[in-house]
Short mmCIF file of C-alpha atoms in Angstrom, two decimals:
data_model
loop_
_atom_site.label_atom_id
_atom_site.label_comp_id
_atom_site.label_asym_id
_atom_site.label_seq_id
_atom_site.Cartn_x
_atom_site.Cartn_y
_atom_site.Cartn_z
CA MET A 1 -12.12 26.69 10.63
CA PRO A 2 -9.04 28.81 9.82
CA LYS A 3 -9.80 31.78 7.62
CA THR A 4 -8.47 31.30 4.10
CA LEU A 5 -6.31 34.24 3.08
CA SER A 6 -5.96 35.80 -0.35
CA ALA A 7 -2.28 34.88 -0.04
CA PRO A 8 -0.43 32.92 2.66
CA PHE A 9 1.28 34.50 5.63
CA ASN A 10 4.28 32.24 5.20
CA VAL A 11 5.83 30.28 2.35
CA VAL A 12 8.43 27.57 2.84
CA LEU A 13 10.64 27.96 -0.22
CA ALA A 14 12.87 25.03 -1.12
CA VAL A 15 15.73 26.53 -3.11
CA THR A 16 17.47 23.24 -3.93
CA SER A 17 16.86 19.52 -3.92
CA LYS A 18 20.56 18.89 -3.30
CA CYS A 19 21.67 17.66 0.11
CA ASN A 20 24.92 16.31 1.52
CA TYR A 21 23.01 13.75 3.64
CA SER A 22 20.01 11.46 3.14
CA CYS A 23 18.26 11.24 6.51
CA LYS A 24 16.01 8.32 7.30
CA HIS A 25 13.05 10.58 8.09
CA CYS A 26 13.50 13.17 5.31
CA LEU A 27 10.18 14.13 3.74
CA ALA A 28 11.93 15.27 0.57
CA GLY A 29 13.97 12.08 0.36
CA ASN A 30 12.49 10.80 -2.89
CA SER A 31 13.15 14.13 -4.63
CA LEU A 32 16.72 14.78 -3.48
CA ASP A 33 19.36 15.53 -6.11
CA SER A 34 16.81 16.29 -8.80
CA ASP A 35 18.07 17.89 -12.00
CA SER A 36 14.95 20.04 -12.36
CA ASP A 37 15.55 22.68 -9.67
CA LEU A 38 14.37 26.20 -10.46
CA SER A 39 17.09 28.37 -11.93
CA LYS A 40 18.18 31.55 -10.18
CA GLU A 41 16.18 33.60 -12.66
CA GLU A 42 13.06 31.47 -12.10
CA LEU A 43 13.45 31.86 -8.34
CA PHE A 44 13.79 35.63 -8.69
CA ARG A 45 10.56 35.78 -10.73
CA LEU A 46 8.83 33.61 -8.13
CA ILE A 47 10.05 35.80 -5.26
CA ASP A 48 8.68 38.81 -7.10
CA GLN A 49 5.29 37.06 -7.41
CA LEU A 50 5.31 36.34 -3.67
CA ARG A 51 6.11 39.97 -2.96
CA GLU A 52 3.28 41.16 -5.21
CA ALA A 53 0.94 38.73 -3.42
CA LYS A 54 2.00 40.35 -0.12
CA VAL A 55 3.32 37.17 1.47
CA PHE A 56 4.67 38.14 4.88
CA SER A 57 7.64 35.81 5.33
CA LEU A 58 9.77 33.22 3.55
CA CYS A 59 11.58 30.26 5.05
CA VAL A 60 14.57 29.16 2.96
CA PHE A 61 14.53 25.38 2.81
CA GLY A 62 16.00 22.46 0.92
CA GLY A 63 17.44 19.83 0.50
CA GLU A 64 20.23 21.67 2.21
CA PRO A 65 20.16 25.33 1.11
CA LEU A 66 23.93 25.72 1.41
CA CYS A 67 24.45 23.03 -1.24
CA ARG A 68 23.35 25.61 -3.79
CA GLY A 69 26.30 27.54 -5.25
CA ASP A 70 24.36 30.79 -5.70
CA ILE A 71 22.52 30.59 -2.37
CA PHE A 72 23.76 33.98 -1.17
CA GLU A 73 22.54 35.69 -4.34
CA ILE A 74 19.10 34.22 -3.61
CA ILE A 75 19.18 35.24 0.06
CA ASP A 76 20.35 38.73 -0.98
CA TYR A 77 17.35 38.99 -3.31
CA ILE A 78 14.89 37.91 -0.61
CA HIS A 79 16.53 40.11 2.02
CA SER A 80 16.16 43.20 -0.14
CA ARG A 81 12.40 42.66 -0.43
CA PRO A 82 9.74 43.24 2.26
CA PHE A 83 9.73 39.73 3.68
CA GLY A 84 10.48 38.24 7.05
CA LEU A 85 13.28 35.72 6.50
CA SER A 86 14.23 32.46 8.18
CA MET A 87 16.28 29.44 7.18
CA ASN A 88 16.38 25.70 7.85
CA THR A 89 19.74 23.94 7.60
CA ASN A 90 21.58 20.87 8.81
CA ALA A 91 24.48 23.24 9.68
CA THR A 92 27.11 20.76 8.48
CA LEU A 93 28.40 23.10 5.75
CA ILE A 94 28.59 26.25 7.91
CA THR A 95 32.20 27.32 8.03
CA ARG A 96 33.38 30.41 9.91
CA ASP A 97 33.20 32.43 6.70
CA ILE A 98 29.67 31.23 5.90
CA ALA A 99 28.60 31.92 9.49
CA MET A 100 29.87 35.49 9.26
CA ARG A 101 28.11 36.01 5.95
CA LEU A 102 24.81 34.71 7.38
CA ALA A 103 25.30 36.96 10.40
CA GLY A 104 25.33 39.93 8.03
CA TYR A 105 21.60 39.47 7.28
CA LYS A 106 19.69 41.53 9.81
CA LYS A 107 16.45 39.68 9.08
CA ILE A 108 17.86 36.28 10.01
CA LYS A 109 17.56 36.19 13.78
CA ALA A 110 18.07 32.44 14.20
CA LEU A 111 18.66 29.30 12.16
CA THR A 112 16.52 26.23 12.59
CA VAL A 113 19.03 23.38 12.68
CA SER A 114 17.97 19.78 12.14
CA PHE A 115 19.60 17.92 15.02
CA ASP A 116 18.48 14.43 15.97
CA GLY A 117 20.77 13.33 18.76
CA ASP A 118 23.14 14.50 21.46
CA THR A 119 25.71 11.82 20.60
CA GLU A 120 27.53 10.78 17.47
CA GLU A 121 26.11 7.27 17.70
CA VAL A 122 22.48 8.41 17.71
CA MET A 123 22.61 11.25 15.20
CA ASP A 124 24.83 9.51 12.68
CA ALA A 125 22.45 6.53 12.75
CA MET A 126 19.71 8.91 11.56
CA ARG A 127 21.62 11.12 9.16
CA GLY A 128 24.84 9.47 8.09
CA ARG A 129 28.45 9.28 9.11
CA GLY A 130 29.92 12.55 10.37
CA ALA A 131 26.55 14.30 10.75
CA PHE A 132 26.90 14.95 14.49
CA LYS A 133 30.46 16.23 14.41
CA ASN A 134 29.94 18.40 11.34
CA ALA A 135 26.65 19.87 12.58
CA LEU A 136 28.12 20.69 15.97
CA ARG A 137 31.03 22.49 14.32
CA GLY A 138 28.59 24.48 12.17
CA ILE A 139 26.49 25.41 15.20
CA GLU A 140 29.59 26.55 17.06
CA ASN A 141 30.56 28.73 14.09
CA ILE A 142 27.10 30.33 14.02
CA LEU A 143 26.97 30.98 17.75
CA ALA A 144 30.47 32.44 17.68
CA THR A 145 29.14 35.35 15.59
CA LYS A 146 26.92 36.35 18.57
CA LYS A 147 24.40 37.67 16.03
CA ILE A 148 22.34 34.61 15.09
CA GLY A 149 20.67 32.15 17.44
CA VAL A 150 20.07 28.44 16.89
CA LEU A 151 16.83 26.48 17.34
CA LEU A 152 17.43 22.73 17.41
CA SER A 153 14.76 20.78 15.52
CA VAL A 154 14.44 17.12 16.53
CA THR A 155 12.39 14.49 14.73
CA VAL A 156 11.43 12.08 17.50
CA ASN A 157 11.67 8.45 16.45
CA ARG A 158 12.67 4.97 17.62
CA ILE A 159 16.38 5.66 17.26
CA ASN A 160 16.54 8.78 19.41
CA PHE A 161 13.45 9.00 21.66
CA LYS A 162 15.20 7.71 24.78
CA ARG A 163 17.57 10.69 24.54
CA ILE A 164 14.85 13.38 24.61
CA LYS A 165 15.94 14.85 27.93
CA GLU A 166 19.63 14.56 27.14
CA MET A 167 19.10 16.45 23.88
CA ALA A 168 17.51 19.34 25.79
CA TYR A 169 20.39 19.40 28.29
CA PHE A 170 22.80 19.36 25.36
CA GLY A 171 20.97 22.23 23.68
CA ARG A 172 21.20 24.30 26.84
CA LYS A 173 24.89 23.47 27.19
CA ILE A 174 25.85 24.63 23.70
CA GLY A 175 23.77 27.80 23.92
CA ALA A 176 20.78 27.04 21.68
CA ARG A 177 17.73 29.31 21.99
CA GLY A 178 15.40 26.36 22.19
CA ILE A 179 14.66 22.80 21.12
CA ARG A 180 11.67 21.63 19.10
CA TYR A 181 10.47 18.02 19.26
CA ASN A 182 8.40 16.99 16.24
CA SER A 183 6.72 13.74 15.29
CA VAL A 184 7.65 11.69 12.23
CA PHE A 185 5.51 12.32 9.15
CA PHE A 186 5.29 9.40 6.78
CA GLY A 187 6.38 10.77 3.43
CA GLY A 188 9.65 10.53 1.52
CA ASN A 189 12.36 8.52 3.26
CA ALA A 190 10.22 8.18 6.39
CA ALA A 191 7.73 6.01 4.51
CA CYS A 192 10.56 3.77 3.30
CA ASN A 193 12.14 3.49 6.77
CA ALA A 194 8.91 3.36 8.80
CA LYS A 195 9.66 0.03 10.49
CA GLU A 196 13.03 1.28 11.69
CA ILE A 197 12.00 4.72 12.93
CA MET A 198 8.33 4.36 13.85
CA LEU A 199 7.49 4.38 17.55
CA SER A 200 5.34 1.62 19.01
CA PRO A 201 2.38 2.79 21.15
CA LYS A 202 4.41 2.12 24.30
CA GLU A 203 7.41 4.02 22.95
CA HIS A 204 5.17 6.85 21.76
CA ARG A 205 3.68 7.26 25.22
CA GLU A 206 7.13 7.13 26.80
CA ALA A 207 8.42 9.78 24.39
CA LEU A 208 5.53 12.13 25.17
CA ASP A 209 6.07 11.65 28.89
CA LEU A 210 9.72 12.60 28.44
CA VAL A 211 8.74 15.71 26.45
CA LYS A 212 6.25 16.66 29.15
CA ASP A 213 8.89 16.25 31.88
CA ILE A 214 11.54 18.29 30.11
CA HIS A 215 9.01 21.02 29.29
CA GLN A 216 8.09 21.25 32.96
CA GLU A 217 11.79 21.64 33.73
CA PHE A 218 12.77 24.02 30.91
CA GLY A 219 9.50 25.83 30.10
CA GLY A 220 9.50 27.81 26.87
CA PHE A 221 12.88 26.43 25.83
CA VAL A 222 10.93 23.32 24.68
CA SER A 223 8.35 23.39 21.85
CA GLY A 224 7.14 21.38 18.87
CA SER A 225 4.34 19.08 17.75
CA CYS A 226 5.16 16.48 20.43
CA LEU A 227 4.40 19.08 23.09
CA GLN A 228 1.15 19.85 21.30
CA GLU A 229 0.31 16.13 21.49
CA VAL A 230 0.88 16.25 25.26
CA GLU A 231 -1.55 19.17 25.53
CA ILE A 232 -4.15 17.37 23.39
CA ILE A 233 -3.93 14.26 25.59
CA GLU A 234 -4.39 16.33 28.74
CA SER A 235 -7.48 17.99 27.28
CA LEU A 236 -8.93 14.64 26.17
CA ASN A 237 -8.41 13.19 29.63
CA ARG A 238 -10.92 15.75 30.92
CA ILE A 239 -13.82 14.76 28.66
CA THR A 240 -16.03 11.70 28.27
CA PRO A 241 -15.11 9.70 25.15
CA GLN A 242 -17.83 9.29 22.55
CA GLU A 243 -18.34 6.30 20.31
CA SER A 244 -18.56 7.27 16.68
CA ASP A 245 -17.59 5.51 13.49
CA SER A 246 -16.62 8.76 11.77
CA LEU A 247 -14.75 11.96 12.48
CA THR A 248 -14.93 15.43 11.02
CA ILE A 249 -11.36 16.58 10.47
CA HIS A 250 -11.13 20.34 10.20
CA PRO A 251 -8.58 22.33 8.20
CA CYS A 252 -5.35 23.53 9.77
CA GLY A 253 -2.88 26.14 8.55
CA ALA A 254 -1.99 24.12 5.44
CA ALA A 255 -3.36 25.82 2.31
CA THR A 256 -5.20 28.35 4.49
CA GLN A 257 -2.36 30.39 5.98
CA LYS A 258 0.80 28.81 4.63
CA CYS A 259 2.17 26.60 1.88
CA CYS A 260 5.38 25.16 0.52
CA ILE A 261 7.08 25.43 -2.87
CA THR A 262 9.45 22.62 -3.80
CA ALA A 263 12.79 23.13 -5.50
CA ASP A 264 11.30 22.19 -8.87
CA GLY A 265 8.38 24.60 -8.54
CA TRP A 266 5.51 22.52 -7.15
CA VAL A 267 3.18 24.28 -4.73
CA THR A 268 2.11 21.99 -1.86
CA PRO A 269 -0.27 22.67 1.06
CA CYS A 270 2.56 22.55 3.61
CA GLU A 271 6.15 21.44 4.08
CA VAL A 272 5.24 18.03 5.50
CA MET A 273 3.27 17.13 2.36
CA TRP A 274 6.08 17.13 -0.13
CA ASP A 275 4.36 14.95 -2.74
CA VAL A 276 0.88 16.52 -2.59
CA LYS A 277 1.14 18.77 -5.62
CA ALA A 278 -1.35 21.56 -6.31
CA GLY A 279 0.32 23.10 -9.35
CA ASN A 280 3.67 24.19 -10.71
CA ILE A 281 4.80 27.80 -10.94
CA ARG A 282 6.46 27.02 -14.28
CA LYS A 283 2.96 26.64 -15.71
CA ASN A 284 0.76 28.88 -13.57
CA SER A 285 1.25 31.93 -11.41
CA PHE A 286 1.59 31.44 -7.68
CA LEU A 287 -1.66 33.25 -6.88
CA GLU A 288 -3.57 31.27 -9.48
CA ILE A 289 -2.46 28.04 -7.80
CA TRP A 290 -3.06 29.34 -4.27
CA GLN A 291 -6.52 30.70 -4.98
CA ASN A 292 -7.90 28.28 -7.58
CA SER A 293 -6.27 24.87 -7.27
CA GLU A 294 -8.83 22.15 -6.55
CA LEU A 295 -6.36 20.42 -4.27
CA MET A 296 -5.72 23.56 -2.23
CA GLN A 297 -9.47 24.14 -2.04
CA SER A 298 -9.98 20.61 -0.70
CA PHE A 299 -7.61 21.30 2.19
CA ARG A 300 -9.77 24.27 3.14
CA GLN A 301 -12.84 22.10 3.70
CA PRO A 302 -13.66 19.69 6.54
CA MET A 303 -12.84 16.07 5.78
CA GLU A 304 -15.12 13.22 6.84
CA TYR A 305 -13.05 10.20 7.84
CA SER A 306 -14.62 6.79 8.44
CA LEU A 307 -13.38 4.68 11.35
CA LYS A 308 -15.21 1.53 10.26
CA GLY A 309 -11.93 -0.06 9.24
CA HIS A 310 -10.40 0.81 12.61
CA PRO A 311 -12.71 -0.64 15.30
CA LYS A 312 -10.11 -0.01 18.02
CA CYS A 313 -10.47 3.72 17.37
CA ILE A 314 -14.26 4.05 17.51
CA GLY A 315 -14.61 4.33 21.28
CA CYS A 316 -11.08 5.50 22.01
CA ARG A 317 -10.66 8.56 24.21
CA TYR A 318 -7.61 9.64 22.23
CA LYS A 319 -8.77 9.24 18.64
CA ARG A 320 -8.65 12.97 18.01
CA LEU A 321 -4.93 12.88 18.76
CA CYS A 322 -4.35 10.47 15.89
CA TYR A 323 -6.71 12.07 13.42
CA GLN A 324 -6.79 15.76 14.15
CA GLY A 325 -3.35 16.70 15.38
CA HIS A 326 -2.50 17.54 11.76
CA ARG A 327 -4.70 17.66 8.67
CA CYS A 328 -2.00 15.78 6.76
CA GLN A 329 -2.05 12.66 8.95
CA PRO A 330 -5.39 11.31 7.65
CA TYR A 331 -4.12 11.97 4.13
CA TYR A 332 -1.19 9.60 4.69
CA TYR A 333 -3.38 7.04 6.44
CA SER A 334 -5.05 6.33 3.14
CA SER A 335 -1.79 5.32 1.51
CA ASN A 336 1.38 4.64 3.48
CA ILE A 337 0.36 3.76 7.02
CA THR A 338 -2.57 3.13 9.35
CA PRO A 339 -3.44 5.37 12.31
CA GLU A 340 -2.84 2.45 14.66
CA GLU A 341 0.73 2.25 13.37
CA ALA A 342 1.39 5.98 13.27
CA ASN A 343 0.06 7.74 16.33
CA CYS A 344 -1.55 5.30 18.75
CA ILE A 345 -0.57 5.65 22.40
CA LEU A 346 -2.69 2.77 23.75
CA VAL A 347 -0.39 -0.06 24.79
#
């Protein structure tokens, strides 16, 4: 079990719910364009609480952070405090001037850029018209500064999985530092669009094979949860499967070493669990929520999950892939989707 810390190493801090796109897999999709975002003053007070708690690093998140008019005042405030600093963006709003301003922050070594296709047809189908062209222009502006790198972050799904290798080649071509392939998590817009973006078992297996192949070719340039799935499968292939109608699902980093704070102040166990709310910093201090919330405490304990409703899983060699790759997956199984629909690789 991960050791629970008195405060998290890392906090994903959503500074706005505003976004100029509405992607089909967005975990924050049902909270975009909220009118209840934290004010600048509230964010400053929160950042001070995180500093006093000795949080090591902050990741500036959204929505799209650059949709916020005072975003650079917020980044200035974080940058002047003893935090590591990173930022997630769709890059579509990064002009040359914005790129140069971001390059002025010594703590920002690279931007994580959401990028779901190497062609206009594929990426625009996921994110909306103009997403590919505008993101590519933003990436070019960032790389032109020669001070900030770019990590491409791909959500692998039915629309784009056949282009996994091509996306890596594209990333190399434009000068990205790496490419990260992550699985779909079924919250927000992803839950609404599950039938369109969810991989079948056959497609899932094909996608993982493609990730494995491109990792063998490119090595450390390739990362992400899909690669972790490949490694889990390889380890499970070496053991004898056991029949059991229950599983003990152990904690992960969520609520033990990291957490997320939404744009309207809700503390959640991690950034893929947007709607799992432990407490709001408008009512309680950050440390009070982190240390005392019953929900956060529950994520720090093993979870017993019954497979009696999933007979296909009981004797399956790969059941730990579906149930233990992430602590959040079993949480969603109880509401939006079944494990057979979400993660199964048995054709």
